[in-house]
mmCIF file of C-alpha atoms and ligand atoms in Angstrom:
data_model
loop_
_atom_site.group_PDB
_atom_site.id
_atom_site.type_symbol
_atom_site.label_atom_id
_atom_site.label_comp_id
_atom_site.label_asym_id
_atom_site.label_seq_id
_atom_site.Cartn_x
_atom_site.Cartn_y
_atom_site.Cartn_z
ATOM 1 C CA GLY A 21 66.036 71.150 34.639
ATOM 2 C CA HIS A 22 63.627 72.880 36.964
ATOM 3 C CA ASP A 23 61.411 69.986 37.936
ATOM 4 C CA TRP A 24 60.131 70.992 41.357
ATOM 5 C CA GLY A 25 59.593 74.081 43.493
ATOM 6 C CA TYR A 26 57.089 75.633 45.883
ATOM 7 C CA GLY A 27 54.834 77.402 43.381
ATOM 8 C CA VAL A 28 51.363 76.656 42.049
ATOM 9 C CA GLU A 29 52.748 74.811 39.006
ATOM 10 C CA ASP A 30 55.565 72.839 40.697
ATOM 11 C CA GLY A 31 54.741 72.769 44.425
ATOM 12 C CA PRO A 32 54.503 69.974 47.059
ATOM 13 C CA SER A 33 51.068 68.697 45.933
ATOM 14 C CA LEU A 34 52.553 67.922 42.465
ATOM 15 C CA TRP A 35 55.898 66.389 43.505
ATOM 16 C CA HIS A 36 54.418 62.845 43.405
ATOM 17 C CA GLN A 37 54.258 63.079 39.585
ATOM 18 C CA ASN A 38 58.071 62.958 39.288
ATOM 19 C CA TYR A 39 58.729 61.461 42.758
ATOM 20 C CA PRO A 40 56.106 58.785 43.502
ATOM 21 C CA ILE A 41 57.662 58.151 46.952
ATOM 22 C CA ALA A 42 55.964 61.440 47.899
ATOM 23 C CA LYS A 43 53.003 59.194 48.786
ATOM 24 C CA GLY A 44 55.233 56.716 50.666
ATOM 25 C CA SER A 45 54.875 55.290 54.175
ATOM 26 C CA ARG A 46 57.531 57.375 55.967
ATOM 27 C CA GLN A 47 57.322 60.891 54.530
ATOM 28 C CA SER A 48 58.303 64.135 56.263
ATOM 29 C CA PRO A 49 57.509 66.577 57.746
ATOM 30 C CA ILE A 50 54.725 65.551 60.159
ATOM 31 C CA ASP A 51 52.478 67.212 62.735
ATOM 32 C CA ILE A 52 53.887 66.278 66.150
ATOM 33 C CA LEU A 53 51.377 65.554 68.956
ATOM 34 C CA PRO A 54 53.325 65.800 72.259
ATOM 35 C CA GLN A 55 50.627 63.931 74.234
ATOM 36 C CA THR A 56 50.795 60.989 71.808
ATOM 37 C CA ALA A 57 54.596 60.906 71.641
ATOM 38 C CA SER A 58 55.705 58.095 73.916
ATOM 39 C CA HIS A 59 58.376 58.952 76.474
ATOM 40 C CA ASP A 60 61.025 56.294 75.910
ATOM 41 C CA PRO A 61 63.410 55.948 78.887
ATOM 42 C CA SER A 62 65.840 54.008 76.693
ATOM 43 C CA LEU A 63 66.293 57.173 74.602
ATOM 44 C CA GLY A 64 69.466 58.831 75.831
ATOM 45 C CA PRO A 65 70.487 62.461 75.261
ATOM 46 C CA ILE A 66 71.832 63.543 71.888
ATOM 47 C CA ALA A 67 75.442 64.690 71.805
ATOM 48 C CA LEU A 68 76.655 67.315 69.326
ATOM 49 C CA LYS A 69 80.399 67.453 68.767
ATOM 50 C CA TYR A 70 80.698 70.599 66.647
ATOM 51 C CA ASP A 71 83.883 72.015 68.162
ATOM 52 C CA GLN A 72 86.177 71.398 65.180
ATOM 53 C CA CYS A 73 83.462 72.567 62.807
ATOM 54 C CA THR A 74 84.667 73.518 59.347
ATOM 55 C CA SER A 75 82.139 75.432 57.323
ATOM 56 C CA ILE A 76 83.168 75.997 53.725
ATOM 57 C CA ASN A 77 80.622 78.138 51.919
ATOM 58 C CA ILE A 78 77.096 79.521 51.856
ATOM 59 C CA ALA A 79 74.993 79.037 48.712
ATOM 60 C CA ASN A 80 71.593 79.723 47.173
ATOM 61 C CA ASN A 81 70.533 76.461 45.474
ATOM 62 C CA GLY A 82 67.221 77.867 44.191
ATOM 63 C CA HIS A 83 65.263 76.184 47.000
ATOM 64 C CA SER A 84 66.954 77.412 50.197
ATOM 65 C CA VAL A 85 70.180 78.917 51.542
ATOM 66 C CA VAL A 86 72.695 76.203 52.494
ATOM 67 C CA VAL A 87 75.926 76.264 54.525
ATOM 68 C CA GLU A 88 78.170 73.337 53.536
ATOM 69 C CA PHE A 89 80.770 71.694 55.789
ATOM 70 C CA GLU A 90 83.985 69.795 55.274
ATOM 71 C CA ASP A 91 82.956 66.180 55.949
ATOM 72 C CA SER A 92 86.112 64.173 55.173
ATOM 73 C CA ASP A 93 86.431 63.054 58.808
ATOM 74 C CA ASP A 94 84.439 62.800 62.063
ATOM 75 C CA ARG A 95 85.309 66.244 63.416
ATOM 76 C CA SER A 96 81.636 67.406 63.489
ATOM 77 C CA VAL A 97 79.108 64.725 64.446
ATOM 78 C CA ILE A 98 75.795 64.082 66.120
ATOM 79 C CA GLN A 99 75.475 60.902 68.206
ATOM 80 C CA GLY A 100 73.434 59.322 70.985
ATOM 81 C CA GLY A 101 69.656 59.557 71.275
ATOM 82 C CA PRO A 102 68.090 57.204 68.700
ATOM 83 C CA LEU A 103 71.335 56.908 66.723
ATOM 84 C CA ASP A 104 73.447 53.735 66.749
ATOM 85 C CA ASN A 105 76.619 55.538 65.700
ATOM 86 C CA PRO A 106 77.939 59.027 64.940
ATOM 87 C CA TYR A 107 76.538 60.863 61.906
ATOM 88 C CA ARG A 108 78.734 63.466 60.166
ATOM 89 C CA LEU A 109 77.554 67.082 59.639
ATOM 90 C CA LYS A 110 77.225 67.800 55.920
ATOM 91 C CA GLN A 111 75.178 71.012 55.654
ATOM 92 C CA PHE A 112 72.496 73.116 57.241
ATOM 93 C CA HIS A 113 69.709 75.119 55.626
ATOM 94 C CA PHE A 114 66.437 76.802 56.469
ATOM 95 C CA HIS A 115 62.736 76.779 55.486
ATOM 96 C CA TRP A 116 60.605 79.869 56.094
ATOM 97 C CA GLY A 117 57.315 81.671 55.331
ATOM 98 C CA GLY A 118 56.288 84.991 53.848
ATOM 99 C CA LYS A 119 56.030 88.277 55.819
ATOM 100 C CA GLY A 120 54.039 87.557 58.985
ATOM 101 C CA CYS A 121 53.343 84.019 57.755
ATOM 102 C CA ARG A 122 54.502 80.755 59.292
ATOM 103 C CA GLY A 123 57.147 78.711 57.498
ATOM 104 C CA SER A 124 58.252 75.701 59.543
ATOM 105 C CA GLU A 125 57.903 72.207 58.084
ATOM 106 C CA HIS A 126 57.162 70.213 61.230
ATOM 107 C CA THR A 127 54.209 71.498 63.246
ATOM 108 C CA VAL A 128 53.355 70.872 66.912
ATOM 109 C CA GLU A 129 49.657 70.216 67.513
ATOM 110 C CA GLY A 130 48.947 72.141 64.307
ATOM 111 C CA HIS A 131 51.100 75.097 65.412
ATOM 112 C CA SER A 132 53.756 76.118 62.932
ATOM 113 C CA TYR A 133 56.736 78.351 63.646
ATOM 114 C CA ALA A 134 58.161 81.180 61.548
ATOM 115 C CA SER A 135 61.014 79.027 60.252
ATOM 116 C CA GLU A 136 62.837 75.724 60.711
ATOM 117 C CA LEU A 137 66.602 75.066 60.632
ATOM 118 C CA HIS A 138 67.781 71.647 59.427
ATOM 119 C CA LEU A 139 71.242 70.330 60.290
ATOM 120 C CA VAL A 140 71.852 67.418 57.925
ATOM 121 C CA HIS A 141 74.193 64.577 58.976
ATOM 122 C CA TRP A 142 75.106 61.267 57.282
ATOM 123 C CA ASN A 143 76.129 57.817 58.473
ATOM 124 C CA ALA A 144 79.780 57.651 57.415
ATOM 125 C CA VAL A 145 80.325 54.501 59.487
ATOM 126 C CA LYS A 146 78.091 52.423 57.187
ATOM 127 C CA TYR A 147 78.255 54.371 53.906
ATOM 128 C CA GLU A 148 81.049 55.723 51.698
ATOM 129 C CA THR A 149 79.424 58.936 50.539
ATOM 130 C CA PHE A 150 76.590 61.302 51.456
ATOM 131 C CA GLY A 151 74.854 60.355 48.190
ATOM 132 C CA GLU A 152 74.859 56.666 49.080
ATOM 133 C CA ALA A 153 73.719 57.365 52.646
ATOM 134 C CA ALA A 154 70.890 59.604 51.379
ATOM 135 C CA THR A 155 69.206 56.563 49.778
ATOM 136 C CA ALA A 156 69.612 54.218 52.789
ATOM 137 C CA PRO A 157 66.914 53.803 55.485
ATOM 138 C CA ASP A 158 69.466 54.592 58.257
ATOM 139 C CA GLY A 159 71.596 56.898 56.130
ATOM 140 C CA LEU A 160 70.761 60.388 57.399
ATOM 141 C CA ALA A 161 70.021 62.133 60.688
ATOM 142 C CA VAL A 162 68.521 65.622 60.505
ATOM 143 C CA LEU A 163 68.340 67.860 63.577
ATOM 144 C CA GLY A 164 65.367 70.207 63.266
ATOM 145 C CA ILE A 165 65.265 73.482 65.232
ATOM 146 C CA PHE A 166 62.226 75.802 65.247
ATOM 147 C CA LEU A 167 62.736 79.553 64.855
ATOM 148 C CA GLU A 168 60.119 81.890 66.329
ATOM 149 C CA THR A 169 60.090 85.662 65.945
ATOM 150 C CA GLY A 170 61.015 87.649 69.027
ATOM 151 C CA ASP A 171 64.319 89.071 70.180
ATOM 152 C CA ASP A 172 67.277 89.459 67.863
ATOM 153 C CA HIS A 173 69.480 86.349 67.679
ATOM 154 C CA ARG A 174 73.037 87.568 68.289
ATOM 155 C CA TRP A 175 74.719 84.834 66.226
ATOM 156 C CA LEU A 176 72.244 84.551 63.360
ATOM 157 C CA HIS A 177 73.575 87.949 62.171
ATOM 158 C CA THR A 178 76.649 86.146 60.847
ATOM 159 C CA ILE A 179 74.351 84.312 58.436
ATOM 160 C CA THR A 180 71.828 87.064 57.638
ATOM 161 C CA ASP A 181 74.661 89.542 56.942
ATOM 162 C CA ALA A 182 75.989 87.162 54.270
ATOM 163 C CA LEU A 183 72.661 86.597 52.471
ATOM 164 C CA TYR A 184 73.046 89.614 50.161
ATOM 165 C CA MET A 185 76.055 87.786 48.654
ATOM 166 C CA VAL A 186 73.882 84.816 47.588
ATOM 167 C CA LYS A 187 70.734 86.645 46.451
ATOM 168 C CA PHE A 188 70.418 84.740 43.185
ATOM 169 C CA LYS A 189 69.940 81.003 42.532
ATOM 170 C CA GLY A 190 73.322 79.426 41.805
ATOM 171 C CA SER A 191 75.364 81.979 43.783
ATOM 172 C CA VAL A 192 77.907 80.775 46.370
ATOM 173 C CA THR A 193 80.421 82.569 48.559
ATOM 174 C CA ASN A 194 83.084 81.740 51.140
ATOM 175 C CA PHE A 195 81.719 81.106 54.631
ATOM 176 C CA LYS A 196 84.508 79.836 56.873
ATOM 177 C CA SER A 197 84.623 78.826 60.549
ATOM 178 C CA PHE A 198 80.937 79.202 61.375
ATOM 179 C CA ASN A 199 79.998 76.914 64.250
ATOM 180 C CA PRO A 200 76.263 76.046 64.288
ATOM 181 C CA LYS A 201 76.501 75.252 68.017
ATOM 182 C CA CYS A 202 75.641 78.949 68.474
ATOM 183 C CA LEU A 203 72.215 78.306 66.912
ATOM 184 C CA LEU A 204 71.112 75.686 69.455
ATOM 185 C CA PRO A 205 68.469 76.384 72.118
ATOM 186 C CA SER A 206 69.331 75.839 75.793
ATOM 187 C CA SER A 207 67.537 72.460 75.974
ATOM 188 C CA LEU A 208 68.313 69.467 73.754
ATOM 189 C CA HIS A 209 65.050 67.680 74.616
ATOM 190 C CA TYR A 210 63.615 66.268 71.415
ATOM 191 C CA TRP A 211 61.048 64.229 69.549
ATOM 192 C CA THR A 212 62.298 61.555 67.143
ATOM 193 C CA TYR A 213 60.727 59.480 64.352
ATOM 194 C CA LEU A 214 61.658 57.796 61.060
ATOM 195 C CA GLY A 215 60.983 59.928 57.997
ATOM 196 C CA SER A 216 62.297 61.343 54.743
ATOM 197 C CA LEU A 217 63.926 64.261 53.011
ATOM 198 C CA THR A 218 61.321 67.037 52.858
ATOM 199 C CA THR A 219 62.375 68.013 49.339
ATOM 200 C CA PRO A 220 62.703 65.893 46.215
ATOM 201 C CA PRO A 221 64.001 63.237 45.802
ATOM 202 C CA LEU A 222 62.144 62.666 49.149
ATOM 203 C CA HIS A 223 64.263 59.595 50.009
ATOM 204 C CA GLU A 224 62.965 57.733 53.111
ATOM 205 C CA SER A 225 66.414 57.813 54.712
ATOM 206 C CA VAL A 226 66.110 60.256 57.626
ATOM 207 C CA THR A 227 66.054 59.685 61.373
ATOM 208 C CA TRP A 228 64.449 62.978 62.445
ATOM 209 C CA ILE A 229 65.438 64.591 65.738
ATOM 210 C CA VAL A 230 63.280 67.716 66.321
ATOM 211 C CA LEU A 231 64.186 69.909 69.312
ATOM 212 C CA LYS A 232 61.249 70.940 71.494
ATOM 213 C CA GLU A 233 62.610 74.396 72.396
ATOM 214 C CA PRO A 234 62.592 77.012 69.599
ATOM 215 C CA ILE A 235 65.218 79.724 69.233
ATOM 216 C CA ALA A 236 64.167 83.384 68.967
ATOM 217 C CA VAL A 237 65.108 85.494 65.954
ATOM 218 C CA SER A 238 63.892 88.997 65.094
ATOM 219 C CA GLU A 239 61.398 89.823 62.329
ATOM 220 C CA LYS A 240 64.167 91.974 60.793
ATOM 221 C CA GLN A 241 66.476 88.954 60.642
ATOM 222 C CA MET A 242 63.698 86.845 59.092
ATOM 223 C CA SER A 243 63.045 89.558 56.482
ATOM 224 C CA LYS A 244 66.631 89.172 55.234
ATOM 225 C CA PHE A 245 65.904 85.545 54.247
ATOM 226 C CA ARG A 246 63.013 86.847 52.133
ATOM 227 C CA MET A 247 65.298 89.068 50.049
ATOM 228 C CA LEU A 248 66.789 85.887 48.574
ATOM 229 C CA LEU A 249 65.425 84.821 45.187
ATOM 230 C CA PHE A 250 64.338 81.433 43.811
ATOM 231 C CA THR A 251 65.474 82.723 40.415
ATOM 232 C CA GLY A 252 68.891 83.236 38.832
ATOM 233 C CA GLU A 253 70.556 86.552 37.911
ATOM 234 C CA GLU A 254 69.912 85.936 34.202
ATOM 235 C CA GLU A 255 66.162 85.314 34.665
ATOM 236 C CA ASP A 256 63.944 88.325 33.999
ATOM 237 C CA GLN A 257 61.139 87.250 36.359
ATOM 238 C CA ARG A 258 62.404 87.718 39.917
ATOM 239 C CA MET A 259 60.709 85.437 42.465
ATOM 240 C CA ARG A 260 61.258 86.119 46.162
ATOM 241 C CA MET A 261 62.401 83.049 48.101
ATOM 242 C CA GLU A 262 59.701 82.452 50.729
ATOM 243 C CA ASN A 263 57.205 79.728 51.773
ATOM 244 C CA ASN A 264 59.826 77.108 50.841
ATOM 245 C CA PHE A 265 58.303 74.500 53.175
ATOM 246 C CA ARG A 266 56.488 71.198 52.618
ATOM 247 C CA PRO A 267 53.305 70.788 54.697
ATOM 248 C CA PRO A 268 52.867 67.894 57.177
ATOM 249 C CA GLN A 269 52.466 64.412 55.661
ATOM 250 C CA PRO A 270 50.392 61.385 56.831
ATOM 251 C CA LEU A 271 51.853 59.591 59.857
ATOM 252 C CA LYS A 272 50.796 56.164 58.449
ATOM 253 C CA GLY A 273 51.057 54.407 61.801
ATOM 254 C CA ARG A 274 54.509 55.692 62.757
ATOM 255 C CA LYS A 275 55.410 56.207 66.427
ATOM 256 C CA VAL A 276 56.960 59.472 67.556
ATOM 257 C CA ARG A 277 59.172 59.082 70.624
ATOM 258 C CA SER A 278 60.055 61.762 73.137
ATOM 259 C CA SER A 279 63.410 62.131 74.927
ATOM 260 C CA ASN A 280 61.473 63.326 78.007
HETATM 261 N N1 FBT B 21 64.836 69.333 54.213
HETATM 262 S S1 FBT B 21 65.792 68.097 54.551
HETATM 263 O O1 FBT B 21 66.541 68.405 55.758
HETATM 264 O O2 FBT B 21 64.993 66.885 54.608
HETATM 265 C C1 FBT B 21 67.015 67.859 53.310
HETATM 266 C C2 FBT B 21 68.013 66.909 53.504
HETATM 267 F F1 FBT B 21 68.012 66.208 54.650
HETATM 268 C C3 FBT B 21 69.002 66.694 52.542
HETATM 269 C C4 FBT B 21 69.003 67.427 51.388
HETATM 270 C C5 FBT B 21 68.040 68.392 51.190
HETATM 271 C C6 FBT B 21 67.060 68.600 52.160
HETATM 272 F F2 FBT B 21 66.113 69.553 51.958
HETATM 273 ZN ZN1 ZN B 22 65.178 70.999 55.218
#
């Protein structure tokens, strides 16, 4: 059933009731302090091999809009940086705010961005399935990319033009051969730390890799995300999908490392 959301009655401050790990020792997102992040020379560059990317569909799961990928082999992986082996691309999705409001999950010295893109990868070397990896401490690697409002993003149109097809919770439509490489900023410099899923079940299974450089998207493009609904077609009360972000969580002694 509907056991969590982003509203007053089911939002992030209440998730601990059904998901006690919400108060755990490695929860995400966090506020990143660049001055405190230690530059670790042993941290190499991350490598994204997205060339043979195979997107399948785009869906509204009632919490975000998600693009799923074919992950039966290692055609699309992230490797290098803090990772000991390649992690397979499974899906990407976004978190965003209301009109004129901020909506990123990670913040940088208290500054939040308009939105945050998450590219979710899993450790198929050590685990059989995404589900199994999602509960393992080294199971997932999520690449976080900040979106700030500014110029139009030429490739984001492919996604925003498809959003009207998945307006309602539970809707899904074909979305083939989209390569998320076109959503990357020019620099792959990053911060990295050990954390969790930012939505229930909040498993502490994520190696976070957050890119320092945001990408620019237009306010008009952002407004198209806000025409999505949290609610299904059959529900009479229509709730606009916005502010679907969890606020920063306690660092609890964790170290954030910087690629440079
Ligand atoms: N937000 S997040 O990137 O932590 C995330 C995942 F990694 C996996 C599933 C859902 C989800 F929301
Ligand atoms: Zn996310």
